[in-house]
mmCIF file of N, CA and C in Angstrom:
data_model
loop_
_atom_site.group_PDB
_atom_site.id
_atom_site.type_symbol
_atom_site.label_atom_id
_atom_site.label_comp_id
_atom_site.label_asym_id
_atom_site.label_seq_id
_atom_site.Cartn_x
_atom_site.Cartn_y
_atom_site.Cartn_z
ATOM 1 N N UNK A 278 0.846 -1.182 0.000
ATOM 2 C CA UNK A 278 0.000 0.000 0.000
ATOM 3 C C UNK A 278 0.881 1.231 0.000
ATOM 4 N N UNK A 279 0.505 2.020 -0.817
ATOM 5 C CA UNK A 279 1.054 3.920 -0.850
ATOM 6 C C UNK A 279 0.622 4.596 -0.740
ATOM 7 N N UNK A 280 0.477 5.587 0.058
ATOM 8 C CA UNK A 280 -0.535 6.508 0.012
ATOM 9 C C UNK A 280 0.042 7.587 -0.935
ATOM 10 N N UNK A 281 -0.435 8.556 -1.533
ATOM 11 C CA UNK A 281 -0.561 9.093 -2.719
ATOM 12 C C UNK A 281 -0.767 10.560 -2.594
ATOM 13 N N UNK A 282 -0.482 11.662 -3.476
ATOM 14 C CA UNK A 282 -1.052 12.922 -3.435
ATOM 15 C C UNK A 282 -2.223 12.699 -3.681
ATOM 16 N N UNK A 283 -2.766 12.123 -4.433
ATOM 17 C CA UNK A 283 -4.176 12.069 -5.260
ATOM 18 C C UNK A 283 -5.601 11.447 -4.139
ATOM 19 N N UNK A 284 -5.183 10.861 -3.107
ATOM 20 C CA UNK A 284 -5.539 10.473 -2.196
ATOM 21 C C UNK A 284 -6.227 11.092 -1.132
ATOM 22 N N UNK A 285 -7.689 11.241 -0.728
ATOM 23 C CA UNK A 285 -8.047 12.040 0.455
ATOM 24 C C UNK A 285 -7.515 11.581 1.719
ATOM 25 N N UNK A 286 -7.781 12.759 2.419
ATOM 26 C CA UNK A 286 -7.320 12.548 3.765
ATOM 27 C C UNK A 286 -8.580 11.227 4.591
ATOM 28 N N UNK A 287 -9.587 11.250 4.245
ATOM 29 C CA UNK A 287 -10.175 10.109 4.753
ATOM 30 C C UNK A 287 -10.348 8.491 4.397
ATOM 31 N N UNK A 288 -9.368 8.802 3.041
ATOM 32 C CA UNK A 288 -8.969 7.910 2.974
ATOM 33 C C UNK A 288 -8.020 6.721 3.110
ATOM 34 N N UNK A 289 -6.497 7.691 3.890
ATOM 35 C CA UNK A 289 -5.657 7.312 4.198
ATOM 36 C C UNK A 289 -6.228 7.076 5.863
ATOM 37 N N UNK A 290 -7.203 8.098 6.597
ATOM 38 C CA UNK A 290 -7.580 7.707 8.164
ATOM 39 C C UNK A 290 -8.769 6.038 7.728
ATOM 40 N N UNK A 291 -8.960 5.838 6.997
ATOM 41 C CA UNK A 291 -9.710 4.750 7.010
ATOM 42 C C UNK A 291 -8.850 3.587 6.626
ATOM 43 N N UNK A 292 -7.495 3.447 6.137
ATOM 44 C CA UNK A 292 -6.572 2.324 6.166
ATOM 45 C C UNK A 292 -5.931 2.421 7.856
ATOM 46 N N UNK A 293 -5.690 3.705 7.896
ATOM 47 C CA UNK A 293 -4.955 3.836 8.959
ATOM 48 C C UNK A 293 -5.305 4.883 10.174
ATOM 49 N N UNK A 294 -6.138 4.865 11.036
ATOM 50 C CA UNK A 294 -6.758 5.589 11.892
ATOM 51 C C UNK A 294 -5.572 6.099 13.155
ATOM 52 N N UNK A 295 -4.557 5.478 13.086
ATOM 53 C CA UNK A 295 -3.790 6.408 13.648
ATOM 54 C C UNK A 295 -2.577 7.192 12.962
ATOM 55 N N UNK A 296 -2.967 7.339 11.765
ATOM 56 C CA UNK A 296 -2.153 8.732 10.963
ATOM 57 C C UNK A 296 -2.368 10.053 11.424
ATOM 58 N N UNK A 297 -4.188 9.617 12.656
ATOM 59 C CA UNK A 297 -4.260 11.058 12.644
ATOM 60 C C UNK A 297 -3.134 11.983 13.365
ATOM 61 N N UNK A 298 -2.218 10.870 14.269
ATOM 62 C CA UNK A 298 -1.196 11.666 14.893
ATOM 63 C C UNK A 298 -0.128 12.519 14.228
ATOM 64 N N UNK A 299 -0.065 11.634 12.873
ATOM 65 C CA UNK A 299 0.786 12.395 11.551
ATOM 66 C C UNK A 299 0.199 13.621 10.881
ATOM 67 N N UNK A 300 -0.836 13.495 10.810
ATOM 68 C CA UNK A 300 -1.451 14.617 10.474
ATOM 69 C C UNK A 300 -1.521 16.356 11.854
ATOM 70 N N UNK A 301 -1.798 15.876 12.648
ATOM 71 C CA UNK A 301 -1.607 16.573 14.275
ATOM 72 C C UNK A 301 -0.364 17.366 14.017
ATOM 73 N N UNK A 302 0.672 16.375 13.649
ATOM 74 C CA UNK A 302 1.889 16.824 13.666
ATOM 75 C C UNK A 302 2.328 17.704 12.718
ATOM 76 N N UNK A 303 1.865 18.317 12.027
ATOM 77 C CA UNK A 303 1.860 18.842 10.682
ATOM 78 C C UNK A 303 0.929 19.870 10.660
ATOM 79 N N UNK A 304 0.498 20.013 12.106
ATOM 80 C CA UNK A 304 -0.667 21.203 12.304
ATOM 81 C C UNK A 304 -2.131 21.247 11.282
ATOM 82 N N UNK A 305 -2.672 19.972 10.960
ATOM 83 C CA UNK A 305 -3.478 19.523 10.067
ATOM 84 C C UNK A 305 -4.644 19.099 11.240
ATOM 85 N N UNK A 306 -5.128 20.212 11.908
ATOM 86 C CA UNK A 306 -6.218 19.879 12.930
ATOM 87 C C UNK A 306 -7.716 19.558 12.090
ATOM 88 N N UNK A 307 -7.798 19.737 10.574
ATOM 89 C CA UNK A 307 -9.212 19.675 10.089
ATOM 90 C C UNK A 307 -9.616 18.184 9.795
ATOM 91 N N UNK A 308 -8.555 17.458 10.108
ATOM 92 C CA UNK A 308 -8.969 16.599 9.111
ATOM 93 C C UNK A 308 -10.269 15.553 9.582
ATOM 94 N N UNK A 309 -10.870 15.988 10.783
ATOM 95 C CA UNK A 309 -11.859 15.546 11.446
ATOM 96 C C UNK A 309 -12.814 16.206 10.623
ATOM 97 N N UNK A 310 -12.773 17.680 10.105
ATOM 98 C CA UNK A 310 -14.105 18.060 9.821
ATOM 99 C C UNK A 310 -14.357 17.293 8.277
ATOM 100 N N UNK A 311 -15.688 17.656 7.762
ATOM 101 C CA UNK A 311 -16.225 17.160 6.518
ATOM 102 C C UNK A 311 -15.773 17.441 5.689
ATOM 103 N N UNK A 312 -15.206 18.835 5.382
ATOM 104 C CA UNK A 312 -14.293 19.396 4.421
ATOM 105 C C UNK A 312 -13.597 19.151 4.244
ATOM 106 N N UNK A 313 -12.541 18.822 5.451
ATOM 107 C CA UNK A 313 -10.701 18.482 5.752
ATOM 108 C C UNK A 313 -10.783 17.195 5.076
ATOM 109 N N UNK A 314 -11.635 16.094 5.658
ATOM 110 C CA UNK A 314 -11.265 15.047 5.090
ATOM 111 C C UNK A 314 -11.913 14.890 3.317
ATOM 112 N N UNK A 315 -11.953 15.457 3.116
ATOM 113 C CA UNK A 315 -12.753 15.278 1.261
ATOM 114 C C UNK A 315 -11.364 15.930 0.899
ATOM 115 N N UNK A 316 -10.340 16.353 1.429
ATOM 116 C CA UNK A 316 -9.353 17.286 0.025
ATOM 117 C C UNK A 316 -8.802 16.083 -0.145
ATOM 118 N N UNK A 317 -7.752 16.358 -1.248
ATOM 119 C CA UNK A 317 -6.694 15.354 -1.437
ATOM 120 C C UNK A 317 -5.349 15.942 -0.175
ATOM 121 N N UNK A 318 -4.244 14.893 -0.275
ATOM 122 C CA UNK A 318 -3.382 15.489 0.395
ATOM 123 C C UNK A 318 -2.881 16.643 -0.612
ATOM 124 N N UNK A 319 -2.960 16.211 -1.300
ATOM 125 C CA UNK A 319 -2.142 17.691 -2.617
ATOM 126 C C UNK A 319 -2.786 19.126 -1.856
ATOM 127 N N UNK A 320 -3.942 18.834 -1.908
ATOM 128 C CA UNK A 320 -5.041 20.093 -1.482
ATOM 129 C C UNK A 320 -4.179 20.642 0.322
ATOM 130 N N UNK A 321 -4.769 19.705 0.572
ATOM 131 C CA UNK A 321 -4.645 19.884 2.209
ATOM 132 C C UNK A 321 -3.272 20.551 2.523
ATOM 133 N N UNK A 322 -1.919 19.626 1.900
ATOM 134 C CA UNK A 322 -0.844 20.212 2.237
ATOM 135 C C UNK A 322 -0.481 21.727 1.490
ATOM 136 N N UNK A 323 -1.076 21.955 0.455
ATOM 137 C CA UNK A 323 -1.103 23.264 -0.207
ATOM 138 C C UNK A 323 -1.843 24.915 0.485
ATOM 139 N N UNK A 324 -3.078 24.110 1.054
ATOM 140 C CA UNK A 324 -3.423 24.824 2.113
ATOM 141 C C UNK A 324 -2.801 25.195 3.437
ATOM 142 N N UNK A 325 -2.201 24.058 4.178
ATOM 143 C CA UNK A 325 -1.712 24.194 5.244
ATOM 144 C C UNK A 325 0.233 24.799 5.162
ATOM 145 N N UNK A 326 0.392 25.102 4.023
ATOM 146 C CA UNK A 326 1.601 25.096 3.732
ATOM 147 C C UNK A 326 2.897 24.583 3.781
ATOM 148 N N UNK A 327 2.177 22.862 3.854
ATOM 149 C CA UNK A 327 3.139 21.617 4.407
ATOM 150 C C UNK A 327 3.828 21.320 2.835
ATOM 151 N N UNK A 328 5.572 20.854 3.373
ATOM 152 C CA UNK A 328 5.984 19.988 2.161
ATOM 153 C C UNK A 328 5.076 18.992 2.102
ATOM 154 N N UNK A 329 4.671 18.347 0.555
ATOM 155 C CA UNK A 329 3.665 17.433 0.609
ATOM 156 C C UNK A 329 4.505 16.105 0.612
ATOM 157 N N UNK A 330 6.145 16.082 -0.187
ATOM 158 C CA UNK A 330 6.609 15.150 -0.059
ATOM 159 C C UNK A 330 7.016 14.806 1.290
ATOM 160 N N UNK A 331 7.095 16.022 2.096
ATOM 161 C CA UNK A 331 7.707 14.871 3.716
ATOM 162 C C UNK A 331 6.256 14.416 4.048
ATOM 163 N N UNK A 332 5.093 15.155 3.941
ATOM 164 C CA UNK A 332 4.055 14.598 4.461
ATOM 165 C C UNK A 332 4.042 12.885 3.628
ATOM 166 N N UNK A 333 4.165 12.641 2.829
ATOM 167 C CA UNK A 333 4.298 11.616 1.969
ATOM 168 C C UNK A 333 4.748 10.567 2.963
ATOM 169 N N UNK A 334 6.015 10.997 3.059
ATOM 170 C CA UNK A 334 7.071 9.952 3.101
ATOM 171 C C UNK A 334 6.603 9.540 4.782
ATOM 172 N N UNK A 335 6.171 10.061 5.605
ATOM 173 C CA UNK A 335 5.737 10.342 6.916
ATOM 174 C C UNK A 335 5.196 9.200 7.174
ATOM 175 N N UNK A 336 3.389 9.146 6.228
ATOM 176 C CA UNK A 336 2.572 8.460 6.184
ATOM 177 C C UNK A 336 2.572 7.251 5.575
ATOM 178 N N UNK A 337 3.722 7.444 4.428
ATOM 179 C CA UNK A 337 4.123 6.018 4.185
ATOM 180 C C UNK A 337 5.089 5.287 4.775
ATOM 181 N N UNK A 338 5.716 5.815 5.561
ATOM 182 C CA UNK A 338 6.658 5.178 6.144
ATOM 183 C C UNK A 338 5.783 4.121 7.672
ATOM 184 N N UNK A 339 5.346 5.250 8.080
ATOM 185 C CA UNK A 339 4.400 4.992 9.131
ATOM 186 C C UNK A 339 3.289 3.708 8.975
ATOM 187 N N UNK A 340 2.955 3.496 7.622
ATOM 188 C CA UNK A 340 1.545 2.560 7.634
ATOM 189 C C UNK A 340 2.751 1.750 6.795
ATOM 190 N N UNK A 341 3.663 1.376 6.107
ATOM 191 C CA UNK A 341 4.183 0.636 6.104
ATOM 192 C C UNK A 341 5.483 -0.339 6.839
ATOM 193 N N UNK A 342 5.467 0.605 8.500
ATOM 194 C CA UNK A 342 5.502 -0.360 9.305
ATOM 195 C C UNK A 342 4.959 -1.452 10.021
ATOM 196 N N UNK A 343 3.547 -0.951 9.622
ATOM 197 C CA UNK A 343 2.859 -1.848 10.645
ATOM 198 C C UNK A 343 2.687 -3.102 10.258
#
């Protein structure tokens, strides 16, 4: 599994429900609301003014430990 730019944020919390700490960490407090979770990460990190590739590598690193 990879998670992806193209990828919503509720879709990566529904493989992996504790990304939300990755996300936390990245000052990405929306991704609870209805909105937050419908962007893509492309979106989200563009908004929040996160590199999208460390966010990337974060979340994939993370769900491909487990």
């Amino acid at each position: 599994m990879e998670v992806n730019k193209d990828m919503r944020i509720a879709d990566v919390l529904e493989i992996s429900p504790e990304t939300a700490e990755i996300f936390m960490g990245f000052g990405m407090h929306c991704f609870a609301c209805p909105m937050g979770s419908m962007e893509t990460l492309e979106e989200a990190a563009a908004v929040h003014g996160i590199d999208l590739n460390e966010l990337l590598k974060k979340l994939n690193d993370f769900i491909n430990k487990k």
